[in-house]
């Protein structure tokens, strides 16, 4: 677990190490971006924002009449009187038409500026000493892309621009013709110098935009939204450099919106009134026609009031039927009396009275007859039928009976006549009653049409009055809740956000650069990089030298460079066999420029400082480098001359190094045409063997392995191979090349040395000179163990 934690800590340190070691980059970037942000904020004109809020009245209906008036919405001629969605009002506020009117009224196509020390200031209304009036625009003209400078001296005005071939001279109140419009420059009588007393006002220019572009710009910058999703309050907002200008824009938009709303309402009311007048005329004619139809119907059917007529006919029918019943009753009574009379043939009996016979004559005759019958019956009690008195009474009774029979018969005949008359009347009344439902249906249909027309006529009269009242009492549709006001702080540039963005960029720019650089880096930088690429041990890290530092160590040298070579010497000795035979140290690299000769010379000095005899042989005879350390030895005979047998005694080519008494050099000599042939002719190996008696260490400064095959020809003589790599120079792929040769046993007892390591890239401790010149670490170095 401890090992895992240490590995994770080490990996984290390696990840952040490239960034920490370049902390100066971050500091410089932060300072630079902060300064740029401050400059930007200082030299950028502040942008202010103004806000306003309005309450949209009657957000559900635009109708100016009452709720009943909605019934007429479907009759036609009522454009714009449907539902009034609040979302529609939002779009109306942002419509080009309203913004275009505001642009024209406020003359927003021309913007006048004064050049000041830090930024240009827009002048407007009473802050500008002059106004520019656009007389007319020229169609299809190319608009200016550059501002037009204005110089005023007294009444003389000079206009200049990069787009002008020459300056234009004019005066106040004189028409100026430019390719895109005609202008007049007039003095501003409302100019208030006190409001702009901090400005110089001696260098002016103006910009001009066509109407379409100006409207588009303000339409994009205008903010319109609802204060709340359930409310009908609309918030308006717009930003700009001039406070008065943006305030006027919002207030003017509300005024124009209301003016259009009033026009719409008046237009609707007028359309409504015209429509109602037209309908009143039509319905008035239709109502007259219906009333004429009603009159004609009454005349044709001989009725005044169909209800009354029906009631009379029904009453007449009842009375007629009652009369008919009474007559039929009398007829039956009469017939009954006749039957009773006829049943008394040869006899005389009392006839019934009060049986309901409605005939006075017959009734009186019956009464007289009954009296005579009773008189006869009394006579018969004392006399016989042959008694003259009885006979006289009997004769009188017979005559009275006949008279009574005739009377009753006439009565019945009269009743039958009356009954026939009553039946005729009843039949007529019945026909009249049967006609009533149809007449009533037809009459009711006429009355219904009349009632509908009358109601609609009255309603239209009422609505005409309401429309007239609405036109006379039209109110603003948008009630201002908050007049346009300026927010306290500018909305741009935002100082805090600008500084924060600068800091973020100041951090991200070097971070991104370092990240990409590390991502694309294919070079070995640190010991850790090298150890990840090979299993071969890394003996030492050689620190990078400053320009003023010497590239060779000296006796009793306590510098980091000397300490690094002492470590290298110590580690090499652990790899060498422990015997008294001279040791051959084979110093090589993959390509040139990795520091083989530098390592060879300083390794020799370090070994010589331990009282060992050391010899350095410049074995790279193609590109000799050892002479660099003793330029005065350039041209002396060396290895090449020995290999071609020009020098028989090896001691003739050995020269003191000049760095330490125990250290000698054999220089490469002249450059031969056939170096490979010379190195494998046997004399090189013989030279090494012959020198072992005089030196404890023989260091072979060889040619790079990847470029030429020379070094492989005598690599077998090495007791240890020091493979030199250089930080930020050696490509990582070169280590693969070295690994292949090591695996193929082409090199003996190999160990790597990392040369020219920046102090921030050291794998351990970052500093040499422990106990002598060790520097106190900074706090950030202690945190990251740098």
XYZ file of C-alpha atoms in Angstrom:
786
model
C 0.000 0.000 0.000
C 2.811 2.431 0.837
C 4.505 1.670 -2.468
C 1.277 2.324 -4.374
C 0.724 5.619 -2.583
C 4.264 6.705 -3.308
C 3.872 5.817 -6.972
C 0.647 7.789 -7.194
C 2.279 10.746 -5.439
C 5.224 10.506 -7.796
C 2.945 10.352 -10.864
C 1.003 13.387 -9.659
C 4.224 15.271 -9.091
C 5.424 14.357 -12.551
C 2.125 15.573 -14.056
C 2.262 18.993 -12.428
C 6.013 19.327 -12.583
C 6.107 20.852 -16.126
C 3.702 23.544 -14.964
C 5.311 24.282 -11.622
C 8.790 24.618 -13.026
C 7.469 27.222 -15.460
C 5.736 29.250 -12.756
C 7.346 32.388 -14.136
C 5.398 31.872 -17.344
C 2.141 31.878 -15.404
C 3.176 34.941 -13.436
C 4.195 36.832 -16.564
C 1.008 35.758 -18.382
C -1.205 36.819 -15.466
C 0.520 40.204 -15.239
C 0.276 40.708 -19.002
C -3.384 39.711 -19.313
C -4.273 41.798 -16.248
C -2.551 44.832 -17.754
C -4.320 44.229 -21.061
C -7.655 43.945 -19.244
C -7.004 47.188 -17.374
C -6.059 48.906 -20.617
C -9.160 47.535 -22.314
C -11.402 48.705 -19.473
C -9.730 52.102 -19.386
C -9.885 52.682 -23.140
C -13.347 51.251 -23.758
C -16.364 53.522 -23.631
C -18.759 52.432 -20.873
C -22.022 50.919 -22.030
C -25.094 51.711 -19.953
C -28.434 49.972 -19.842
C -31.818 51.556 -19.469
C -34.967 49.736 -18.445
C -38.657 50.466 -18.488
C -41.813 48.519 -17.698
C -45.331 48.926 -19.042
C -48.655 47.334 -18.169
C -50.622 46.158 -21.186
C -54.278 46.895 -20.590
C -57.043 44.561 -21.770
C -54.515 41.820 -22.446
C -57.262 39.345 -23.262
C -59.471 41.416 -25.580
C -58.773 44.409 -27.788
C -62.520 45.113 -28.159
C -63.412 48.581 -26.934
C -67.063 47.646 -26.399
C -68.709 45.560 -23.704
C -68.669 41.795 -23.456
C -71.862 41.471 -25.528
C -70.046 43.115 -28.396
C -68.034 39.903 -28.833
C -71.133 38.386 -30.387
C -70.555 40.615 -33.399
C -66.927 39.526 -33.888
C -67.943 36.853 -36.332
C -70.121 39.136 -38.474
C -67.152 40.440 -40.479
C -65.534 43.849 -40.710
C -63.947 43.655 -37.235
C -60.242 43.219 -38.057
C -57.988 43.063 -35.030
C -60.790 42.589 -32.578
C -59.979 38.979 -31.695
C -57.923 37.717 -28.785
C -55.091 39.979 -27.658
C -52.291 37.638 -26.562
C -49.559 39.220 -24.447
C -47.014 37.321 -26.555
C -48.247 39.241 -29.582
C -47.574 42.513 -27.770
C -43.988 41.405 -27.106
C -43.471 40.923 -30.830
C -45.128 44.252 -31.626
C -42.666 46.075 -29.354
C -39.780 44.475 -31.278
C -41.345 45.042 -34.694
C -39.348 46.880 -37.320
C -42.165 49.350 -37.890
C -42.160 50.751 -34.342
C -38.335 50.839 -34.167
C -38.198 52.454 -37.607
C -40.539 55.227 -36.489
C -38.441 55.788 -33.358
C -35.287 55.882 -35.505
C -36.773 58.520 -37.776
C -38.204 60.646 -34.985
C -34.992 60.601 -32.921
C -32.710 60.826 -36.003
C -30.692 57.812 -34.924
C -29.051 57.168 -38.299
C -26.393 59.781 -37.540
C -24.157 59.401 -34.477
C -21.800 62.239 -33.513
C -18.648 61.525 -31.484
C -15.923 63.498 -29.805
C -12.437 62.026 -29.726
C -11.156 62.147 -26.164
C -8.052 60.938 -24.354
C -9.164 57.401 -23.502
C -12.168 56.684 -25.706
C -14.588 58.375 -28.066
C -17.688 59.892 -26.445
C -21.031 59.907 -28.254
C -22.755 63.296 -28.217
C -26.530 63.610 -28.209
C -29.152 66.322 -27.857
C -27.817 69.118 -25.631
C -24.305 67.643 -25.401
C -23.447 68.231 -29.071
C -22.622 71.753 -30.304
C -24.153 70.977 -33.714
C -26.688 68.649 -35.300
C -26.530 66.802 -38.593
C -29.865 66.616 -40.392
C -30.386 64.046 -43.129
C -32.413 65.655 -45.897
C -32.766 62.537 -48.005
C -31.047 59.232 -48.628
C -29.865 58.203 -52.052
C -31.106 54.837 -53.145
C -28.736 52.010 -53.965
C -25.761 54.091 -52.832
C -22.732 52.489 -51.198
C -22.732 53.431 -47.537
C -19.591 54.701 -45.763
C -17.492 52.226 -43.855
C -15.204 54.825 -42.298
C -16.157 57.692 -39.976
C -16.265 61.239 -41.321
C -14.113 63.757 -39.444
C -15.472 67.227 -38.762
C -13.242 70.257 -38.186
C -14.976 73.474 -37.172
C -13.272 76.864 -37.190
C -15.762 79.629 -36.670
C -18.458 79.071 -39.261
C -16.208 77.090 -41.566
C -16.583 73.323 -41.549
C -14.234 70.797 -43.119
C -15.266 67.190 -43.690
C -12.626 64.550 -44.294
C -12.549 60.795 -44.527
C -10.335 57.995 -45.766
C -13.002 57.336 -48.380
C -12.946 60.930 -49.710
C -10.645 61.835 -52.550
C -10.367 65.323 -51.076
C -11.724 67.253 -48.133
C -15.134 68.915 -48.343
C -15.500 72.516 -47.169
C -18.876 73.895 -46.154
C -20.634 76.130 -43.636
C -23.530 75.817 -41.250
C -27.030 75.514 -42.759
C -25.649 74.609 -46.171
C -26.631 71.412 -47.968
C -23.822 68.893 -48.245
C -24.153 66.270 -50.972
C -22.425 62.992 -50.286
C -22.647 59.821 -52.400
C -25.186 58.263 -50.072
C -27.239 61.188 -48.701
C -27.693 64.935 -48.491
C -26.987 66.581 -45.127
C -27.210 69.910 -43.387
C -25.047 70.808 -40.394
C -26.777 73.254 -38.059
C -25.795 74.767 -34.759
C -27.525 73.269 -31.753
C -29.344 76.029 -29.825
C -29.884 73.634 -26.900
C -26.170 72.873 -26.492
C -25.243 72.828 -22.793
C -21.470 73.021 -22.318
C -21.770 72.451 -18.579
C -22.989 68.894 -19.117
C -19.792 68.009 -20.994
C -17.353 70.315 -19.270
C -14.885 67.423 -18.782
C -14.636 66.881 -22.554
C -12.318 68.723 -24.887
C -14.815 68.931 -27.774
C -12.259 69.929 -30.382
C -12.097 66.789 -32.533
C -15.399 65.453 -33.906
C -16.515 62.787 -36.298
C -19.811 61.194 -37.216
C -21.001 57.886 -38.588
C -23.949 57.288 -40.862
C -26.004 54.121 -41.311
C -28.902 53.499 -43.619
C -32.345 53.144 -42.099
C -32.525 49.384 -42.566
C -29.198 48.718 -40.830
C -29.988 51.100 -37.980
C -33.359 49.474 -37.363
C -31.784 46.011 -37.404
C -29.118 47.051 -34.908
C -31.620 48.451 -32.431
C -33.971 45.526 -32.975
C -31.196 43.114 -32.015
C -30.183 45.111 -28.937
C -33.735 45.709 -27.673
C -34.740 43.371 -24.859
C -38.454 42.656 -24.424
C -39.770 40.094 -21.974
C -42.520 39.467 -19.447
C -42.018 40.520 -15.846
C -43.830 37.332 -14.820
C -45.380 34.514 -16.796
C -48.782 35.191 -15.234
C -48.593 38.984 -15.514
C -49.223 41.403 -18.360
C -46.333 43.692 -17.443
C -43.626 43.933 -20.113
C -40.031 44.824 -19.267
C -38.101 46.777 -21.899
C -34.337 47.206 -21.957
C -31.653 48.535 -24.269
C -27.942 49.255 -23.898
C -25.838 52.031 -25.340
C -23.018 54.458 -24.683
C -25.164 57.583 -24.305
C -27.584 57.570 -21.365
C -29.951 60.212 -22.731
C -30.150 58.502 -26.087
C -31.114 55.052 -24.845
C -33.556 56.577 -22.360
C -35.236 58.516 -25.170
C -35.395 55.387 -27.324
C -37.340 53.397 -24.736
C -39.713 56.248 -23.908
C -40.299 56.903 -27.609
C -41.010 53.230 -28.284
C -43.760 53.281 -25.651
C -45.256 56.460 -27.121
C -45.232 55.030 -30.642
C -46.689 51.751 -29.414
C -49.547 53.632 -27.760
C -50.116 55.814 -30.821
C -50.452 52.742 -33.013
C -52.720 51.092 -30.455
C -54.948 54.189 -30.378
C -55.026 54.270 -34.184
C -55.938 50.597 -34.222
C -58.686 51.122 -31.677
C -60.069 54.163 -33.506
C -59.886 52.297 -36.773
C -61.741 49.387 -35.225
C -64.322 51.701 -33.692
C -64.828 53.470 -37.020
C -65.120 50.172 -38.835
C -67.567 49.049 -36.176
C -69.659 52.216 -36.496
C -69.683 52.011 -40.294
C -70.639 48.378 -40.137
C -73.398 49.084 -37.598
C -74.776 51.963 -39.686
C -74.868 49.736 -42.719
C -76.592 46.971 -40.790
C -79.092 49.421 -39.265
C -80.120 50.548 -42.757
C -80.473 46.981 -43.958
C -82.386 45.815 -40.884
C -84.612 48.923 -40.957
C -85.710 47.973 -44.473
C -86.186 44.356 -43.486
C -88.218 45.404 -40.434
C -90.500 47.542 -42.628
C -91.044 44.594 -44.945
C -91.976 42.314 -42.032
C -94.451 44.842 -40.623
C -96.096 45.201 -44.077
C -96.396 41.407 -44.291
C -98.053 41.389 -40.862
C -100.550 44.056 -41.899
C -101.402 42.281 -45.128
C -101.880 38.984 -43.297
C -104.444 40.552 -40.920
C -106.341 42.145 -43.782
C -106.398 38.974 -45.860
C -107.572 36.856 -42.927
C -109.997 39.477 -41.569
C -108.473 39.447 -38.094
C -107.460 42.094 -35.701
C -105.932 39.867 -33.155
C -105.636 36.191 -33.792
C -105.808 35.318 -30.098
C -109.009 37.262 -29.546
C -110.518 35.871 -32.720
C -109.722 32.339 -31.607
C -111.266 32.987 -28.186
C -114.466 34.405 -29.732
C -114.819 31.473 -32.125
C -114.331 28.995 -29.311
C -116.913 30.783 -27.179
C -119.334 30.938 -30.129
C -118.856 27.234 -30.732
C -119.671 26.439 -27.114
C -122.757 28.665 -27.164
C -123.908 27.168 -30.441
C -123.557 23.666 -29.159
C -125.463 24.694 -25.995
C -128.278 26.173 -28.104
C -128.355 23.057 -30.247
C -128.685 20.921 -27.125
C -131.493 23.059 -25.767
C -133.351 22.913 -29.075
C -132.931 19.169 -29.323
C -134.232 18.872 -25.744
C -137.341 20.895 -26.593
C -137.914 18.807 -29.681
C -137.725 15.637 -27.644
C -140.104 17.053 -24.998
C -142.535 18.092 -27.719
C -142.367 14.693 -29.340
C -142.878 13.090 -25.927
C -146.070 15.190 -25.344
C -147.374 14.340 -28.808
C -146.812 10.686 -28.070
C -148.620 11.008 -24.764
C -151.515 12.868 -26.404
C -151.739 10.314 -29.203
C -151.715 7.504 -26.630
C -155.048 8.878 -25.172
C -157.126 8.043 -28.176
C -160.762 8.067 -26.973
C -159.816 9.031 -23.470
C -158.906 12.090 -21.652
C -156.144 12.117 -19.049
C -154.203 14.800 -17.300
C -151.097 15.741 -19.262
C -147.735 16.227 -17.483
C -146.722 19.789 -16.714
C -143.377 21.486 -15.860
C -141.468 18.998 -17.981
C -139.251 21.805 -19.444
C -141.312 22.638 -22.492
C -140.273 26.148 -23.488
C -143.500 27.122 -25.315
C -145.951 29.340 -23.428
C -148.857 28.593 -25.784
C -148.471 24.850 -25.435
C -147.994 25.194 -21.703
C -151.185 27.284 -21.310
C -153.088 24.848 -23.512
C -151.891 21.936 -21.357
C -152.931 23.796 -18.214
C -156.403 24.491 -19.704
C -156.720 20.935 -20.959
C -155.795 19.493 -17.548
C -158.372 21.815 -15.857
C -161.145 20.624 -18.215
C -160.097 17.009 -17.686
C -160.374 17.456 -13.968
C -163.716 19.274 -14.408
C -165.045 16.430 -16.618
C -163.800 13.877 -14.141
C -165.748 15.640 -11.340
C -168.871 15.722 -13.552
C -168.524 12.041 -14.297
C -168.561 11.338 -10.641
C -172.220 12.474 -10.619
C -173.213 12.027 -14.224
C -172.794 9.818 -17.206
C -170.792 10.544 -20.354
C -174.078 11.314 -22.057
C -174.753 14.180 -19.766
C -175.002 17.297 -21.837
C -172.572 19.069 -19.580
C -170.202 16.170 -19.839
C -170.620 16.047 -23.613
C -169.979 19.750 -23.912
C -166.859 19.445 -21.809
C -165.790 16.381 -23.796
C -166.287 18.243 -27.058
C -164.310 21.163 -25.713
C -161.557 18.780 -24.594
C -161.412 17.174 -28.040
C -161.071 20.553 -29.682
C -158.462 21.658 -27.201
C -156.509 18.410 -27.717
C -156.425 18.962 -31.456
C -155.365 22.550 -30.981
C -152.725 21.488 -28.521
C -151.441 18.804 -30.928
C -151.209 21.288 -33.753
C -149.502 23.801 -31.485
C -146.909 21.280 -30.389
C -146.315 20.147 -33.965
C -145.765 23.732 -35.083
C -143.444 24.215 -32.140
C -141.420 21.143 -33.089
C -141.289 22.320 -36.703
C -139.979 25.711 -35.561
C -137.436 24.006 -33.342
C -136.193 21.892 -36.260
C -135.707 25.061 -38.279
C -133.851 26.664 -35.406
C -131.748 23.519 -35.054
C -130.749 23.627 -38.704
C -129.670 27.263 -38.295
C -127.693 26.405 -35.197
C -126.017 23.487 -37.006
C -125.018 25.838 -39.811
C -123.545 28.323 -37.396
C -121.730 25.547 -35.594
C -120.264 24.241 -38.847
C -118.981 27.741 -39.753
C -117.493 28.234 -36.302
C -115.834 24.826 -36.489
C -114.177 25.744 -39.798
C -112.980 29.013 -38.355
C -111.478 27.186 -35.374
C -109.762 24.698 -37.653
C -108.110 27.611 -39.506
C -106.680 29.082 -36.293
C -103.489 26.833 -35.881
C -102.267 27.549 -39.408
C -103.015 31.244 -39.120
C -101.367 31.315 -35.734
C -98.246 29.534 -37.098
C -97.990 31.905 -40.030
C -98.699 34.902 -37.864
C -96.201 33.822 -35.207
C -93.515 33.365 -37.875
C -94.153 36.918 -39.053
C -94.096 38.181 -35.458
C -90.887 36.247 -34.768
C -89.152 37.864 -37.741
C -90.428 41.209 -36.553
C -89.155 40.614 -32.998
C -85.712 39.473 -34.200
C -85.362 42.468 -36.448
C -86.523 44.823 -33.690
C -84.088 43.341 -31.111
C -81.182 43.446 -33.551
C -82.128 46.970 -34.559
C -82.141 48.102 -30.920
C -78.838 46.290 -30.212
C -77.152 47.951 -33.171
C -78.388 51.349 -32.044
C -76.853 50.654 -28.615
C -73.548 49.490 -30.098
C -73.389 52.510 -32.372
C -73.539 54.713 -29.312
C -70.873 52.608 -27.555
C -68.575 52.832 -30.599
C -69.027 56.584 -30.693
C -68.221 56.816 -26.980
C -65.151 54.565 -27.475
C -63.819 56.817 -30.221
C -64.288 59.840 -28.007
C -62.669 58.208 -24.941
C -59.703 56.208 -26.423
C -56.957 55.671 -23.802
C -53.333 54.472 -24.013
C -53.066 50.720 -24.303
C -49.737 50.561 -22.452
C -49.677 52.221 -19.045
C -46.140 53.129 -17.990
C -45.257 51.409 -14.737
C -41.634 52.625 -14.687
C -40.382 55.332 -17.001
C -37.031 54.608 -18.611
C -34.269 54.721 -16.021
C -30.516 54.061 -16.195
C -28.928 51.303 -14.138
C -26.347 52.579 -11.675
C -23.402 50.623 -13.015
C -22.376 50.225 -16.669
C -23.138 46.822 -18.137
C -19.906 46.894 -20.125
C -17.052 46.712 -19.758
C -17.571 44.807 -16.508
C -14.412 45.420 -14.540
C -14.603 42.431 -12.220
C -15.540 40.015 -14.975
C -12.875 41.515 -17.222
C -10.197 40.994 -14.576
C -11.459 37.484 -13.856
C -11.431 36.642 -17.563
C -7.925 38.083 -17.816
C -6.802 35.895 -14.931
C -8.415 32.841 -16.438
C -6.779 33.548 -19.787
C -3.526 34.378 -18.032
C -3.605 30.940 -16.501
C -5.006 29.024 -19.476
C -2.663 30.410 -22.131
C 0.584 29.133 -20.571
C -1.224 26.043 -19.326
C -2.461 25.218 -22.823
C 0.922 25.969 -24.337
C 2.732 23.766 -21.807
C 0.106 21.037 -22.137
C 0.373 20.970 -25.915
C 4.131 21.200 -25.748
C 4.286 18.280 -23.318
C 1.725 16.376 -25.368
C 3.745 16.821 -28.560
C 7.092 16.479 -26.830
C 9.059 13.524 -28.234
C 12.243 14.346 -26.376
C 13.710 12.884 -23.220
C 13.557 15.617 -20.589
C 14.114 14.037 -17.200
C 15.496 10.908 -15.655
C 11.932 9.789 -15.109
C 11.286 9.970 -18.868
C 14.376 7.900 -19.508
C 13.530 5.294 -16.902
C 10.077 4.833 -18.451
C 11.690 3.977 -21.794
C 14.350 1.477 -20.718
C 15.255 -1.025 -18.033
C 18.924 -0.103 -18.366
C 20.149 1.831 -15.303
C 20.676 5.578 -15.395
C 23.949 6.368 -13.668
C 23.789 10.117 -13.364
C 22.183 13.373 -14.377
C 24.543 16.085 -15.577
C 23.213 19.594 -14.831
C 22.788 22.268 -17.447
C 25.455 24.970 -17.447
C 24.920 28.666 -17.625
C 26.710 30.606 -20.307
C 29.160 31.993 -17.802
C 30.004 28.588 -16.317
C 32.976 26.558 -17.502
C 32.220 23.274 -19.213
C 35.054 21.459 -17.395
C 35.469 20.676 -13.731
C 38.574 21.354 -11.658
C 40.285 19.815 -8.671
C 38.398 20.369 -5.430
C 35.527 21.741 -7.457
C 32.323 21.902 -5.362
C 30.020 22.936 -8.187
C 26.910 20.887 -9.090
C 28.652 19.875 -12.315
C 31.626 18.447 -10.422
C 29.341 16.717 -7.942
C 27.355 15.102 -10.741
C 30.538 13.645 -12.257
C 31.693 12.383 -8.865
C 28.370 10.553 -8.632
C 28.918 9.222 -12.148
C 32.397 7.997 -11.207
C 31.071 6.273 -8.117
C 28.285 4.535 -10.034
C 30.637 3.477 -12.852
C 33.008 1.865 -10.353
C 30.128 -0.280 -9.110
C 29.675 -1.574 -12.637
C 33.376 -2.319 -13.310
C 35.044 -5.612 -12.413
C 37.125 -5.467 -9.250
C 40.657 -6.226 -10.451
C 43.869 -4.355 -11.089
C 43.534 -4.367 -14.857
C 42.976 -1.071 -16.596
C 39.313 -0.392 -17.322
C 38.015 0.688 -20.717
C 35.070 3.097 -20.529
C 33.186 3.272 -23.844
C 31.387 6.659 -24.109
C 28.868 6.854 -26.946
C 25.472 8.255 -27.925
C 22.823 7.860 -30.613
C 23.436 11.046 -32.608
C 25.874 13.936 -32.523
C 25.361 16.865 -30.190
C 24.384 14.819 -27.127
C 27.606 15.584 -25.208
C 29.839 12.503 -25.557
C 33.082 14.468 -25.629
C 31.898 16.740 -22.797
C 31.122 13.691 -20.655
C 34.348 11.971 -21.640
C 36.576 14.931 -20.715
C 34.893 15.685 -17.390
C 34.658 12.001 -16.469
C 38.393 11.770 -17.092
C 39.068 14.798 -14.879
C 36.888 13.340 -12.119
C 38.702 9.984 -12.279
C 42.084 11.724 -12.367
C 41.120 13.677 -9.260
C 41.014 10.347 -7.416
C 44.753 9.836 -8.172
C 44.137 7.553 -11.145
C 45.963 7.768 -14.430
C 43.359 8.408 -17.082
C 43.622 8.524 -20.863
C 40.966 9.891 -23.218
C 41.148 8.629 -26.814
C 39.299 10.695 -29.417
C 37.876 7.677 -31.273
C 35.505 9.658 -33.514
C 37.876 10.127 -36.448
C 35.079 11.258 -38.791
C 34.069 14.327 -36.756
C 36.773 15.002 -34.163
C 35.610 16.980 -31.135
C 38.296 16.468 -28.508
C 40.450 19.240 -29.982
C 37.788 21.781 -28.862
C 39.151 21.579 -25.334
C 42.713 22.390 -26.484
C 42.429 24.401 -29.713
C 46.195 24.852 -29.833
C 46.504 21.081 -30.404
C 44.558 21.232 -33.605
C 46.505 19.549 -36.388
C 48.711 17.393 -34.139
C 49.139 13.740 -34.984
C 46.680 11.464 -33.358
C 44.714 8.231 -33.656
C 44.324 8.366 -37.417
C 48.087 8.634 -37.956
C 48.622 5.727 -35.596
C 46.091 3.520 -37.378
C 47.658 4.143 -40.790
C 51.082 3.303 -39.302
C 52.505 6.774 -39.761
C 53.353 6.691 -36.052
C 54.966 3.563 -34.718
C 55.113 4.447 -31.000
C 51.784 5.188 -29.318
C 53.502 7.424 -26.788
C 54.174 9.864 -29.648
C 50.464 10.714 -29.959
C 49.755 11.058 -26.212
C 49.438 14.656 -25.021
C 48.771 16.157 -21.607
C 45.167 17.239 -21.235
C 46.011 20.509 -19.523
C 43.190 19.972 -17.024
C 44.818 17.571 -14.582
C 48.346 16.066 -14.381
C 46.928 12.538 -14.253
C 44.837 13.014 -17.386
C 46.153 12.626 -20.962
C 44.529 12.895 -24.394
C 45.002 11.109 -27.706
C 43.430 13.355 -30.263
C 41.649 12.033 -33.340
C 44.185 13.432 -35.770
C 43.412 14.055 -39.396
C 40.118 12.906 -40.941
C 40.790 9.795 -43.113
C 38.837 8.816 -46.215
C 38.295 5.269 -44.901
C 37.682 5.446 -41.137
C 35.863 2.102 -40.903
C 38.718 0.248 -42.571
C 41.247 1.810 -40.277
C 39.269 0.978 -37.097
C 39.041 -2.696 -37.976
C 42.657 -3.200 -39.130
C 43.684 -4.448 -35.657
C 45.895 -1.590 -34.603
C 43.109 0.066 -32.537
C 42.706 -3.014 -30.349
C 46.505 -3.350 -30.070
C 46.739 0.293 -29.015
C 44.261 -0.253 -26.187
C 46.094 -3.294 -24.931
C 49.437 -1.518 -25.025
C 48.181 1.424 -22.993
C 46.688 -0.620 -20.146
C 50.074 -0.841 -18.496
C 50.302 2.956 -18.097
C 46.676 3.904 -17.250
C 44.037 2.719 -14.826
C 41.157 4.082 -16.963
C 41.009 4.462 -20.711
C 38.001 6.519 -21.893
C 36.964 6.032 -25.522
C 35.203 9.108 -26.939
C 33.377 7.425 -29.855
C 31.229 8.358 -32.830
C 27.389 8.299 -32.570
C 25.968 4.813 -33.107
C 22.963 5.646 -35.304
C 24.910 7.695 -37.833
C 27.946 5.479 -38.514
C 29.050 1.948 -37.790
C 32.549 2.930 -36.583
C 31.897 2.569 -32.862
C 30.467 -0.942 -33.196
C 33.801 -2.067 -34.667
C 35.612 -1.779 -31.333
C 32.697 -1.850 -28.840
C 33.928 -5.246 -27.654
C 36.904 -3.674 -25.873
C 34.602 -1.846 -23.396
C 34.404 -2.867 -19.759
C 31.463 -0.481 -19.324
C 29.477 1.499 -21.875
C 28.344 4.982 -20.888
C 25.413 5.807 -23.212
C 25.029 9.583 -23.220
C 21.577 11.168 -23.770
C 20.791 14.842 -23.654
C 17.752 16.402 -22.015
C 15.393 18.064 -24.488
C 17.576 16.897 -27.400
C 17.517 13.107 -27.450
C 14.315 11.830 -29.021
C 12.428 9.126 -27.184
C 12.617 6.900 -30.249
C 16.436 6.946 -29.942
C 16.124 5.043 -26.658
C 14.366 2.289 -28.560
C 17.374 2.156 -30.886
C 19.688 1.869 -27.863
C 17.520 -0.867 -26.323
C 17.686 -2.880 -29.540
C 21.508 -2.761 -29.589
C 21.698 -3.612 -25.903
C 19.369 -6.585 -26.408
C 21.455 -7.703 -29.358
C 24.570 -7.638 -27.144
C 26.274 -5.194 -29.464
C 27.158 -3.111 -26.430
C 28.732 -4.295 -23.185
C 27.659 -3.475 -19.615
C 25.592 -0.423 -20.632
C 24.341 2.413 -18.443
C 22.757 5.718 -19.396
C 23.834 9.237 -18.510
C 21.372 12.105 -18.933
C 23.247 15.218 -19.904
C 22.306 18.908 -19.842
C 19.428 18.532 -17.383
C 17.725 21.717 -16.262
C 17.738 21.998 -12.494
C 13.939 21.809 -12.422
C 14.057 18.415 -14.187
C 16.343 16.574 -11.849
C 14.926 13.281 -10.674
C 16.173 13.527 -7.107
C 16.861 16.546 -5.009
C 17.153 19.023 -7.840
C 20.503 20.215 -6.478
C 23.988 18.879 -6.103
C 26.518 20.029 -3.538
C 24.942 18.574 -0.450
C 26.857 19.842 2.529
C 28.724 22.420 0.522
C 26.692 24.671 -1.704
C 23.184 23.358 -1.201
C 20.689 26.164 -1.704
C 17.774 26.734 0.589
C 14.644 25.590 -1.228
C 11.816 27.952 -1.879
C 8.406 27.212 -0.294
C 6.902 26.045 -3.569
C 9.915 23.780 -4.153
C 9.383 22.193 -0.749
C 5.675 21.624 -1.505
C 6.307 19.936 -4.830
C 9.641 18.410 -3.825
C 11.264 20.211 -6.730
